[in-house]
């Protein structure tokens, strides 16, 4: 009986379980069918709006600037050299590095003994040449007199020959007398020829004497110049550099011992690119007299000067690009040759342009304009000048319109945006709320801070705040939150 009872109970429980499983399956089936028969739900789609920084295009008159680097050079530089060699006897006190000298000031005096000896020797040679010239002139005068006497004697011999022939023709004279007269005439002609040769020799001697005198005078002038060049003077007011001469030293001929610079006539040499150079040309292709500003950064104290471009290099050096330009400086206070400076070139003014960030202009020379519906539109433009991180573009029909200042791949034509203008959305931080602490509360807070594991600088700052009459409320709340109260 017990076995039968247990069997019936098991069958009963199995039937109940199967009935529950059937009900559960029917419920699941009904839910699935109801879900499948329902219409799909649709969720509203929201357009994504990007926040972009914008700038407003306002037509302005701007003078573009080109910033390059250059080097200060002296417009008048002279190498001081010694024309003659010798020992230095005397130097000017200003003959030092950086010494300031005036025009015609004696810089160096070289031992003149050798030059004076040469000058004295040539003066003696000059006297010899002058004496030789006088002797040649006297010989020439005597040769001329001898020639005149020989010619006169020849004329007398000729007259005697004519008389002898006349007597022979009349039968009074003899042939022997005629022959003697003819021999005398021939002898007189030979004498005249000899005197002519003597005259030519005297004239040649005088010419040689004149040549010798001229050469001696030239040598004497050179000796005098060498003597004068033993004293070297400054050509103009300036400053000395690269000085290597001193008392007792020795200079060789044509040796450079200093460089004289004119600090009042300084130039700046700077190199610009070919495109920048093209922007400095006028309609005739000539370089304009553009104004420049030179700046030398000296430990935060800037030295500035202004000037004008005056010329350009004749050719491009090997391995270089662009053009080398030179500008004359007006005020050179504080500047020295060799200074490395920043040069700002002021181009002619441009009307109706705007200065915008270079990131606002795409590679295809377009900008993104915000329309009335806060959507972006493409507009064409062109870059007139690049100035650092900004560019100059013509405003034209875009006057008063907003353009995207910083383009990115996420924004493009037709996209909705939320414009953020300069200064918009920047709020001043509110001052912290202050609370007054009673003695017990202040003591608890100080004890917690001093016994905590905070770094020492943080502890010092918090203790200093808690010791004040009023303490920021956020500081108190943060400490009490750590205390667990």
GROMACS .gro file of C-alpha atoms in nm:
model
  485
    1UNK     CA    1   0.000   0.000   0.000
    2UNK     CA    2   0.281   0.232   0.080
    3UNK     CA    3   0.436   0.168  -0.260
    4UNK     CA    4   0.107   0.237  -0.439
    5UNK     CA    5   0.055   0.557  -0.246
    6UNK     CA    6   0.403   0.690  -0.336
    7UNK     CA    7   0.350   0.598  -0.702
    8UNK     CA    8   0.025   0.787  -0.721
    9UNK     CA    9   0.181   1.095  -0.556
   10UNK     CA   10   0.468   1.091  -0.810
   11UNK     CA   11   0.230   1.063  -1.103
   12UNK     CA   12   0.028   1.354  -0.962
   13UNK     CA   13   0.331   1.577  -0.927
   14UNK     CA   14   0.448   1.486  -1.277
   15UNK     CA   15   0.111   1.580  -1.421
   16UNK     CA   16   0.112   1.914  -1.244
   17UNK     CA   17   0.467   1.984  -1.372
   18UNK     CA   18   0.372   1.901  -1.730
   19UNK     CA   19   0.064   2.122  -1.705
   20UNK     CA   20   0.277   2.415  -1.578
   21UNK     CA   21   0.530   2.364  -1.858
   22UNK     CA   22   0.249   2.363  -2.114
   23UNK     CA   23   0.109   2.685  -1.971
   24UNK     CA   24   0.454   2.848  -1.972
   25UNK     CA   25   0.516   2.742  -2.332
   26UNK     CA   26   0.176   2.876  -2.437
   27UNK     CA   27   0.248   3.206  -2.265
   28UNK     CA   28   0.586   3.242  -2.435
   29UNK     CA   29   0.438   3.157  -2.773
   30UNK     CA   30   0.162   3.412  -2.729
   31UNK     CA   31   0.414   3.682  -2.628
   32UNK     CA   32   0.635   3.612  -2.928
   33UNK     CA   33   0.343   3.624  -3.168
   34UNK     CA   34   0.218   3.947  -3.016
   35UNK     CA   35   0.567   4.098  -3.043
   36UNK     CA   36   0.601   3.992  -3.403
   37UNK     CA   37   0.258   4.127  -3.490
   38UNK     CA   38   0.335   4.472  -3.346
   39UNK     CA   39   0.449   4.755  -3.577
   40UNK     CA   40   0.817   4.848  -3.535
   41UNK     CA   41   0.879   5.158  -3.324
   42UNK     CA   42   1.057   5.453  -3.487
   43UNK     CA   43   1.279   5.693  -3.286
   44UNK     CA   44   1.311   6.053  -3.397
   45UNK     CA   45   1.654   6.136  -3.546
   46UNK     CA   46   1.835   6.452  -3.429
   47UNK     CA   47   2.082   6.635  -3.653
   48UNK     CA   48   2.429   6.671  -3.510
   49UNK     CA   49   2.531   7.034  -3.469
   50UNK     CA   50   2.901   7.128  -3.437
   51UNK     CA   51   3.029   7.422  -3.238
   52UNK     CA   52   3.278   7.624  -3.446
   53UNK     CA   53   3.480   7.937  -3.385
   54UNK     CA   54   3.392   8.211  -3.632
   55UNK     CA   55   3.532   8.552  -3.725
   56UNK     CA   56   3.341   8.837  -3.884
   57UNK     CA   57   3.486   8.977  -4.207
   58UNK     CA   58   3.514   9.355  -4.186
   59UNK     CA   59   3.688   9.546  -4.470
   60UNK     CA   60   4.000   9.722  -4.345
   61UNK     CA   61   4.304   9.903  -4.478
   62UNK     CA   62   4.606   9.700  -4.370
   63UNK     CA   63   4.975   9.740  -4.446
   64UNK     CA   64   5.109   9.383  -4.483
   65UNK     CA   65   5.428   9.290  -4.302
   66UNK     CA   66   5.697   9.047  -4.411
   67UNK     CA   67   5.915   8.921  -4.125
   68UNK     CA   68   6.264   8.794  -4.204
   69UNK     CA   69   6.604   8.786  -4.033
   70UNK     CA   70   6.909   8.988  -4.126
   71UNK     CA   71   7.253   9.104  -4.019
   72UNK     CA   72   7.374   9.455  -3.949
   73UNK     CA   73   7.660   9.570  -4.173
   74UNK     CA   74   7.860   9.891  -4.194
   75UNK     CA   75   7.793  10.101  -4.501
   76UNK     CA   76   8.150  10.235  -4.490
   77UNK     CA   77   8.427   9.999  -4.384
   78UNK     CA   78   8.800  10.051  -4.448
   79UNK     CA   79   9.086   9.814  -4.377
   80UNK     CA   80   9.370  10.013  -4.221
   81UNK     CA   81   9.699   9.890  -4.375
   82UNK     CA   82  10.058  10.004  -4.367
   83UNK     CA   83  10.195  10.101  -4.709
   84UNK     CA   84  10.552  10.064  -4.584
   85UNK     CA   85  10.712   9.824  -4.340
   86UNK     CA   86  10.901   9.903  -4.026
   87UNK     CA   87  10.900   9.917  -3.649
   88UNK     CA   88  10.612  10.094  -3.476
   89UNK     CA   89  10.737  10.390  -3.276
   90UNK     CA   90  10.409  10.540  -3.163
   91UNK     CA   91  10.039  10.446  -3.153
   92UNK     CA   92   9.731  10.647  -3.064
   93UNK     CA   93   9.567  10.571  -2.728
   94UNK     CA   94   9.245  10.498  -2.919
   95UNK     CA   95   9.415  10.224  -3.124
   96UNK     CA   96   9.236   9.948  -2.933
   97UNK     CA   97   8.939   9.722  -3.002
   98UNK     CA   98   8.633   9.946  -3.007
   99UNK     CA   99   8.837  10.267  -2.994
  100UNK     CA  100   8.661  10.578  -3.124
  101UNK     CA  101   8.877  10.793  -3.352
  102UNK     CA  102   8.818  11.113  -3.548
  103UNK     CA  103   8.910  11.201  -3.905
  104UNK     CA  104   9.281  11.279  -3.973
  105UNK     CA  105   9.382  11.149  -3.630
  106UNK     CA  106   9.729  10.990  -3.613
  107UNK     CA  107   9.692  10.618  -3.553
  108UNK     CA  108  10.039  10.471  -3.605
  109UNK     CA  109  10.385  10.618  -3.656
  110UNK     CA  110  10.645  10.385  -3.813
  111UNK     CA  111  11.023  10.433  -3.778
  112UNK     CA  112  11.110  10.674  -4.066
  113UNK     CA  113  11.490  10.613  -4.067
  114UNK     CA  114  11.494  10.389  -4.372
  115UNK     CA  115  11.260  10.616  -4.567
  116UNK     CA  116  11.464  10.927  -4.477
  117UNK     CA  117  11.787  10.759  -4.585
  118UNK     CA  118  11.635  10.667  -4.918
  119UNK     CA  119  11.505  11.021  -4.957
  120UNK     CA  120  11.847  11.174  -4.887
  121UNK     CA  121  12.013  10.938  -5.135
  122UNK     CA  122  11.769  11.033  -5.405
  123UNK     CA  123  11.814  11.403  -5.335
  124UNK     CA  124  12.187  11.356  -5.408
  125UNK     CA  125  12.100  11.165  -5.725
  126UNK     CA  126  11.878  11.456  -5.821
  127UNK     CA  127  12.167  11.697  -5.786
  128UNK     CA  128  12.382  11.471  -6.006
  129UNK     CA  129  12.108  11.454  -6.267
  130UNK     CA  130  12.068  11.831  -6.266
  131UNK     CA  131  12.447  11.879  -6.306
  132UNK     CA  132  12.455  11.631  -6.591
  133UNK     CA  133  12.170  11.820  -6.759
  134UNK     CA  134  12.355  12.150  -6.728
  135UNK     CA  135  12.673  11.993  -6.871
  136UNK     CA  136  12.474  11.844  -7.159
  137UNK     CA  137  12.316  12.182  -7.232
  138UNK     CA  138  12.660  12.350  -7.241
  139UNK     CA  139  12.794  12.078  -7.472
  140UNK     CA  140  12.496  12.127  -7.699
  141UNK     CA  141  12.560  12.502  -7.717
  142UNK     CA  142  12.927  12.445  -7.806
  143UNK     CA  143  12.832  12.187  -8.070
  144UNK     CA  144  12.591  12.436  -8.226
  145UNK     CA  145  12.863  12.707  -8.232
  146UNK     CA  146  13.117  12.469  -8.387
  147UNK     CA  147  12.867  12.370  -8.654
  148UNK     CA  148  12.799  12.734  -8.735
  149UNK     CA  149  13.173  12.807  -8.763
  150UNK     CA  150  13.229  12.504  -8.987
  151UNK     CA  151  12.942  12.610  -9.211
  152UNK     CA  152  13.081  12.964  -9.236
  153UNK     CA  153  13.427  12.828  -9.326
  154UNK     CA  154  13.269  12.607  -9.588
  155UNK     CA  155  13.102  12.908  -9.746
  156UNK     CA  156  13.439  13.089  -9.762
  157UNK     CA  157  13.602  12.785  -9.925
  158UNK     CA  158  13.322  12.778 -10.179
  159UNK     CA  159  13.377  13.145 -10.267
  160UNK     CA  160  13.751  13.080 -10.311
  161UNK     CA  161  13.674  12.795 -10.550
  162UNK     CA  162  13.450  13.021 -10.758
  163UNK     CA  163  13.728  13.286 -10.785
  164UNK     CA  164  13.986  13.021 -10.888
  165UNK     CA  165  13.757  12.892 -11.162
  166UNK     CA  166  13.688  13.247 -11.282
  167UNK     CA  167  14.058  13.322 -11.309
  168UNK     CA  168  14.114  12.994 -11.495
  169UNK     CA  169  13.840  13.084 -11.739
  170UNK     CA  170  14.001  13.422 -11.810
  171UNK     CA  171  14.339  13.252 -11.854
  172UNK     CA  172  14.492  13.419 -11.555
  173UNK     CA  173  14.471  13.132 -11.304
  174UNK     CA  174  14.602  12.779 -11.308
  175UNK     CA  175  14.440  12.440 -11.283
  176UNK     CA  176  14.647  12.361 -10.973
  177UNK     CA  177  14.489  12.655 -10.793
  178UNK     CA  178  14.143  12.532 -10.886
  179UNK     CA  179  14.222  12.182 -10.759
  180UNK     CA  180  14.354  12.321 -10.431
  181UNK     CA  181  14.033  12.525 -10.389
  182UNK     CA  182  13.823  12.217 -10.459
  183UNK     CA  183  14.017  12.015 -10.196
  184UNK     CA  184  13.964  12.293  -9.945
  185UNK     CA  185  13.587  12.292 -10.011
  186UNK     CA  186  13.572  11.915  -9.965
  187UNK     CA  187  13.763  11.943  -9.636
  188UNK     CA  188  13.521  12.217  -9.518
  189UNK     CA  189  13.221  11.996  -9.600
  190UNK     CA  190  13.375  11.708  -9.405
  191UNK     CA  191  13.424  11.939  -9.111
  192UNK     CA  192  13.058  12.050  -9.126
  193UNK     CA  193  12.947  11.682  -9.130
  194UNK     CA  194  13.162  11.610  -8.826
  195UNK     CA  195  13.020  11.910  -8.643
  196UNK     CA  196  12.669  11.789  -8.723
  197UNK     CA  197  12.750  11.449  -8.569
  198UNK     CA  198  12.883  11.624  -8.259
  199UNK     CA  199  12.561  11.830  -8.240
  200UNK     CA  200  12.348  11.511  -8.263
  201UNK     CA  201  12.553  11.352  -7.986
  202UNK     CA  202  12.508  11.663  -7.770
  203UNK     CA  203  12.131  11.660  -7.827
  204UNK     CA  204  12.114  11.289  -7.738
  205UNK     CA  205  12.317  11.355  -7.424
  206UNK     CA  206  12.073  11.630  -7.325
  207UNK     CA  207  11.777  11.399  -7.382
  208UNK     CA  208  11.937  11.131  -7.167
  209UNK     CA  209  12.008  11.388  -6.898
  210UNK     CA  210  11.644  11.499  -6.905
  211UNK     CA  211  11.527  11.136  -6.879
  212UNK     CA  212  11.759  11.069  -6.588
  213UNK     CA  213  11.639  11.383  -6.415
  214UNK     CA  214  11.275  11.283  -6.462
  215UNK     CA  215  11.338  10.933  -6.325
  216UNK     CA  216  11.522  11.075  -6.028
  217UNK     CA  217  11.237  11.316  -5.959
  218UNK     CA  218  10.986  11.029  -5.974
  219UNK     CA  219  11.194  10.819  -5.736
  220UNK     CA  220  11.230  11.120  -5.509
  221UNK     CA  221  10.851  11.166  -5.505
  222UNK     CA  222  10.806  10.797  -5.418
  223UNK     CA  223  11.060  10.829  -5.139
  224UNK     CA  224  10.880  11.134  -5.006
  225UNK     CA  225  10.547  10.945  -5.021
  226UNK     CA  226  10.701  10.650  -4.839
  227UNK     CA  227  10.824  10.890  -4.573
  228UNK     CA  228  10.479  11.046  -4.543
  229UNK     CA  229  10.319  10.701  -4.518
  230UNK     CA  230  10.520  10.618  -4.209
  231UNK     CA  231  10.245  10.815  -4.034
  232UNK     CA  232   9.899  10.657  -4.077
  233UNK     CA  233   9.589  10.870  -4.014
  234UNK     CA  234   9.218  10.789  -3.983
  235UNK     CA  235   9.019  10.861  -4.298
  236UNK     CA  236   8.692  10.944  -4.119
  237UNK     CA  237   8.522  10.940  -3.781
  238UNK     CA  238   8.462  10.582  -3.678
  239UNK     CA  239   8.528  10.287  -3.451
  240UNK     CA  240   8.825  10.052  -3.473
  241UNK     CA  241   8.799   9.674  -3.484
  242UNK     CA  242   9.039   9.380  -3.533
  243UNK     CA  243   9.330   9.583  -3.392
  244UNK     CA  244   9.664   9.399  -3.395
  245UNK     CA  245   9.925   9.677  -3.373
  246UNK     CA  246  10.119   9.784  -3.064
  247UNK     CA  247  10.425   9.989  -2.973
  248UNK     CA  248  10.747   9.809  -3.062
  249UNK     CA  249  10.577   9.577  -3.305
  250UNK     CA  250  10.676   9.546  -3.669
  251UNK     CA  251  10.454   9.587  -3.968
  252UNK     CA  252  10.511   9.444  -4.313
  253UNK     CA  253  10.420   9.637  -4.627
  254UNK     CA  254  10.045   9.621  -4.697
  255UNK     CA  255   9.976   9.447  -4.365
  256UNK     CA  256   9.629   9.507  -4.217
  257UNK     CA  257   9.644   9.596  -3.850
  258UNK     CA  258   9.292   9.736  -3.793
  259UNK     CA  259   8.950   9.790  -3.949
  260UNK     CA  260   8.778  10.128  -3.939
  261UNK     CA  261   8.395  10.120  -3.927
  262UNK     CA  262   8.154  10.408  -3.952
  263UNK     CA  263   7.883  10.342  -3.688
  264UNK     CA  264   7.664  10.622  -3.821
  265UNK     CA  265   7.615  10.459  -4.162
  266UNK     CA  266   7.479  10.112  -4.092
  267UNK     CA  267   7.290   9.885  -4.327
  268UNK     CA  268   7.098   9.564  -4.275
  269UNK     CA  269   7.132   9.276  -4.519
  270UNK     CA  270   6.846   9.026  -4.527
  271UNK     CA  271   6.728   8.752  -4.759
  272UNK     CA  272   6.369   8.714  -4.880
  273UNK     CA  273   6.206   8.438  -5.081
  274UNK     CA  274   6.134   8.481  -5.450
  275UNK     CA  275   5.761   8.522  -5.387
  276UNK     CA  276   5.823   8.785  -5.120
  277UNK     CA  277   6.063   8.961  -5.355
  278UNK     CA  278   5.798   8.969  -5.629
  279UNK     CA  279   5.562   9.146  -5.388
  280UNK     CA  280   5.819   9.426  -5.343
  281UNK     CA  281   5.837   9.515  -5.714
  282UNK     CA  282   5.647   9.799  -5.882
  283UNK     CA  283   5.471   9.787  -6.217
  284UNK     CA  284   5.803   9.847  -6.396
  285UNK     CA  285   5.968   9.553  -6.224
  286UNK     CA  286   6.189   9.771  -6.004
  287UNK     CA  287   6.240   9.737  -5.631
  288UNK     CA  288   6.024   9.980  -5.434
  289UNK     CA  289   6.161  10.195  -5.152
  290UNK     CA  290   5.976   9.996  -4.888
  291UNK     CA  291   6.005  10.096  -4.524
  292UNK     CA  292   6.145   9.845  -4.276
  293UNK     CA  293   6.172   9.809  -3.901
  294UNK     CA  294   6.471   9.640  -3.739
  295UNK     CA  295   6.446   9.487  -3.394
  296UNK     CA  296   6.729   9.353  -3.177
  297UNK     CA  297   6.620   9.155  -2.871
  298UNK     CA  298   6.865   9.230  -2.589
  299UNK     CA  299   6.752   9.039  -2.280
  300UNK     CA  300   6.397   9.162  -2.316
  301UNK     CA  301   6.503   9.522  -2.388
  302UNK     CA  302   6.448   9.560  -2.760
  303UNK     CA  303   6.657   9.795  -2.972
  304UNK     CA  304   6.463   9.917  -3.273
  305UNK     CA  305   6.549  10.118  -3.582
  306UNK     CA  306   6.379  10.213  -3.906
  307UNK     CA  307   6.512  10.231  -4.258
  308UNK     CA  308   6.445  10.207  -4.629
  309UNK     CA  309   6.534   9.938  -4.883
  310UNK     CA  310   6.795  10.084  -5.120
  311UNK     CA  311   6.930   9.800  -5.335
  312UNK     CA  312   6.948   9.428  -5.400
  313UNK     CA  313   7.226   9.181  -5.475
  314UNK     CA  314   7.343   9.159  -5.834
  315UNK     CA  315   7.334   8.778  -5.847
  316UNK     CA  316   7.220   8.479  -5.642
  317UNK     CA  317   7.510   8.306  -5.471
  318UNK     CA  318   7.575   7.936  -5.522
  319UNK     CA  319   7.354   7.723  -5.302
  320UNK     CA  320   7.127   8.017  -5.210
  321UNK     CA  321   6.768   8.099  -5.302
  322UNK     CA  322   6.558   8.412  -5.305
  323UNK     CA  323   6.710   8.761  -5.312
  324UNK     CA  324   6.952   8.942  -5.083
  325UNK     CA  325   6.830   9.295  -5.009
  326UNK     CA  326   7.001   9.588  -4.838
  327UNK     CA  327   6.834   9.867  -4.640
  328UNK     CA  328   6.985  10.186  -4.503
  329UNK     CA  329   6.907  10.253  -4.137
  330UNK     CA  330   6.814  10.599  -4.009
  331UNK     CA  331   6.866  10.563  -3.634
  332UNK     CA  332   7.141  10.320  -3.535
  333UNK     CA  333   7.152  10.376  -3.160
  334UNK     CA  334   7.257  10.058  -2.984
  335UNK     CA  335   7.324   9.861  -3.303
  336UNK     CA  336   7.662   9.733  -3.416
  337UNK     CA  337   7.785   9.553  -3.728
  338UNK     CA  338   7.733   9.179  -3.694
  339UNK     CA  339   7.410   9.199  -3.491
  340UNK     CA  340   7.151   8.937  -3.588
  341UNK     CA  341   6.819   9.120  -3.604
  342UNK     CA  342   6.455   9.071  -3.699
  343UNK     CA  343   6.348   9.271  -4.003
  344UNK     CA  344   5.985   9.366  -4.065
  345UNK     CA  345   5.915   9.489  -4.418
  346UNK     CA  346   5.610   9.711  -4.463
  347UNK     CA  347   5.444   9.655  -4.799
  348UNK     CA  348   5.210   9.912  -4.957
  349UNK     CA  349   4.865   9.932  -4.795
  350UNK     CA  350   4.585   9.705  -4.917
  351UNK     CA  351   4.226   9.830  -4.908
  352UNK     CA  352   3.916   9.619  -4.844
  353UNK     CA  353   4.095   9.323  -4.687
  354UNK     CA  354   4.059   9.126  -4.366
  355UNK     CA  355   4.317   8.955  -4.146
  356UNK     CA  356   4.200   8.601  -4.064
  357UNK     CA  357   4.370   8.285  -3.932
  358UNK     CA  358   4.540   8.082  -4.201
  359UNK     CA  359   4.338   7.778  -4.086
  360UNK     CA  360   4.023   7.952  -4.213
  361UNK     CA  361   4.131   7.921  -4.578
  362UNK     CA  362   4.136   7.578  -4.739
  363UNK     CA  363   4.392   7.448  -4.983
  364UNK     CA  364   4.147   7.517  -5.264
  365UNK     CA  365   4.127   7.889  -5.166
  366UNK     CA  366   3.778   7.861  -5.016
  367UNK     CA  367   3.623   7.962  -4.685
  368UNK     CA  368   3.320   7.825  -4.498
  369UNK     CA  369   3.057   8.098  -4.450
  370UNK     CA  370   2.780   8.072  -4.188
  371UNK     CA  371   2.443   8.160  -4.344
  372UNK     CA  372   2.127   8.284  -4.172
  373UNK     CA  373   2.018   7.927  -4.090
  374UNK     CA  374   2.350   7.855  -3.917
  375UNK     CA  375   2.457   7.627  -4.197
  376UNK     CA  376   2.789   7.636  -4.378
  377UNK     CA  377   2.839   7.749  -4.736
  378UNK     CA  378   3.151   7.742  -4.951
  379UNK     CA  379   3.280   8.073  -5.085
  380UNK     CA  380   3.585   8.131  -5.302
  381UNK     CA  381   3.861   8.371  -5.201
  382UNK     CA  382   4.232   8.421  -5.255
  383UNK     CA  383   4.527   8.478  -5.027
  384UNK     CA  384   4.687   8.818  -5.083
  385UNK     CA  385   4.957   8.787  -4.818
  386UNK     CA  386   5.068   8.549  -4.544
  387UNK     CA  387   5.165   8.714  -4.217
  388UNK     CA  388   5.276   8.466  -3.955
  389UNK     CA  389   4.981   8.240  -3.867
  390UNK     CA  390   4.735   8.477  -4.037
  391UNK     CA  391   4.650   8.561  -4.397
  392UNK     CA  392   4.506   8.863  -4.574
  393UNK     CA  393   4.205   8.796  -4.798
  394UNK     CA  394   3.980   9.033  -4.995
  395UNK     CA  395   3.643   9.090  -4.829
  396UNK     CA  396   3.427   9.185  -5.129
  397UNK     CA  397   3.072   9.051  -5.107
  398UNK     CA  398   3.150   8.870  -4.779
  399UNK     CA  399   3.158   9.194  -4.579
  400UNK     CA  400   2.987   9.144  -4.243
  401UNK     CA  401   2.957   8.765  -4.286
  402UNK     CA  402   3.094   8.509  -4.040
  403UNK     CA  403   3.341   8.247  -4.156
  404UNK     CA  404   3.481   7.942  -3.977
  405UNK     CA  405   3.813   8.033  -3.818
  406UNK     CA  406   3.943   7.677  -3.778
  407UNK     CA  407   3.841   7.428  -4.045
  408UNK     CA  408   3.844   7.056  -3.974
  409UNK     CA  409   3.741   6.738  -4.161
  410UNK     CA  410   3.420   6.728  -3.952
  411UNK     CA  411   3.272   7.045  -4.098
  412UNK     CA  412   3.177   7.116  -4.457
  413UNK     CA  413   2.915   7.275  -4.679
  414UNK     CA  414   2.558   7.219  -4.561
  415UNK     CA  415   2.642   7.117  -4.204
  416UNK     CA  416   2.460   7.290  -3.918
  417UNK     CA  417   2.683   7.469  -3.671
  418UNK     CA  418   2.668   7.669  -3.350
  419UNK     CA  419   2.885   7.978  -3.403
  420UNK     CA  420   3.115   8.083  -3.122
  421UNK     CA  421   3.241   8.437  -3.166
  422UNK     CA  422   3.550   8.579  -2.998
  423UNK     CA  423   3.478   8.648  -2.631
  424UNK     CA  424   3.146   8.464  -2.637
  425UNK     CA  425   3.085   8.204  -2.365
  426UNK     CA  426   3.369   8.322  -2.143
  427UNK     CA  427   3.229   8.387  -1.799
  428UNK     CA  428   3.412   8.529  -1.508
  429UNK     CA  429   3.447   8.271  -1.229
  430UNK     CA  430   3.225   8.343  -0.930
  431UNK     CA  431   3.411   8.422  -0.610
  432UNK     CA  432   3.406   8.132  -0.364
  433UNK     CA  433   3.156   8.144  -0.078
  434UNK     CA  434   3.318   8.211   0.256
  435UNK     CA  435   3.202   8.074   0.594
  436UNK     CA  436   3.301   8.169   0.948
  437UNK     CA  437   3.411   7.879   1.173
  438UNK     CA  438   3.368   7.853   1.545
  439UNK     CA  439   3.664   7.753   1.760
  440UNK     CA  440   3.558   7.389   1.808
  441UNK     CA  441   3.493   7.325   1.440
  442UNK     CA  442   3.818   7.498   1.340
  443UNK     CA  443   4.016   7.285   1.590
  444UNK     CA  444   3.868   6.962   1.453
  445UNK     CA  445   3.953   7.058   1.097
  446UNK     CA  446   4.311   7.160   1.187
  447UNK     CA  447   4.365   6.837   1.383
  448UNK     CA  448   4.245   6.628   1.089
  449UNK     CA  449   4.466   6.810   0.839
  450UNK     CA  450   4.777   6.790   1.058
  451UNK     CA  451   4.730   6.417   1.127
  452UNK     CA  452   4.650   6.327   0.765
  453UNK     CA  453   4.893   6.187   0.504
  454UNK     CA  454   4.871   6.489   0.278
  455UNK     CA  455   5.191   6.630   0.125
  456UNK     CA  456   5.355   6.900   0.333
  457UNK     CA  457   5.290   7.183   0.081
  458UNK     CA  458   4.918   7.092   0.075
  459UNK     CA  459   4.905   7.081   0.457
  460UNK     CA  460   5.070   7.422   0.480
  461UNK     CA  461   4.826   7.576   0.232
  462UNK     CA  462   4.517   7.423   0.405
  463UNK     CA  463   4.633   7.525   0.753
  464UNK     CA  464   4.690   7.881   0.630
  465UNK     CA  465   4.335   7.889   0.489
  466UNK     CA  466   4.178   7.740   0.804
  467UNK     CA  467   4.351   7.995   1.026
  468UNK     CA  468   4.179   8.282   0.844
  469UNK     CA  469   3.866   8.446   0.984
  470UNK     CA  470   3.664   8.321   0.687
  471UNK     CA  471   3.735   7.998   0.497
  472UNK     CA  472   3.608   7.897   0.152
  473UNK     CA  473   3.305   7.674   0.193
  474UNK     CA  474   3.423   7.423  -0.067
  475UNK     CA  475   3.746   7.368   0.132
  476UNK     CA  476   3.548   7.302   0.451
  477UNK     CA  477   3.310   7.067   0.276
  478UNK     CA  478   3.595   6.874   0.115
  479UNK     CA  479   3.777   6.825   0.449
  480UNK     CA  480   3.463   6.729   0.638
  481UNK     CA  481   3.375   6.483   0.362
  482UNK     CA  482   3.705   6.308   0.423
  483UNK     CA  483   3.640   6.310   0.799
  484UNK     CA  484   3.313   6.126   0.745
  485UNK     CA  485   3.101   6.377   0.931
   0.00000   0.00000   0.00000
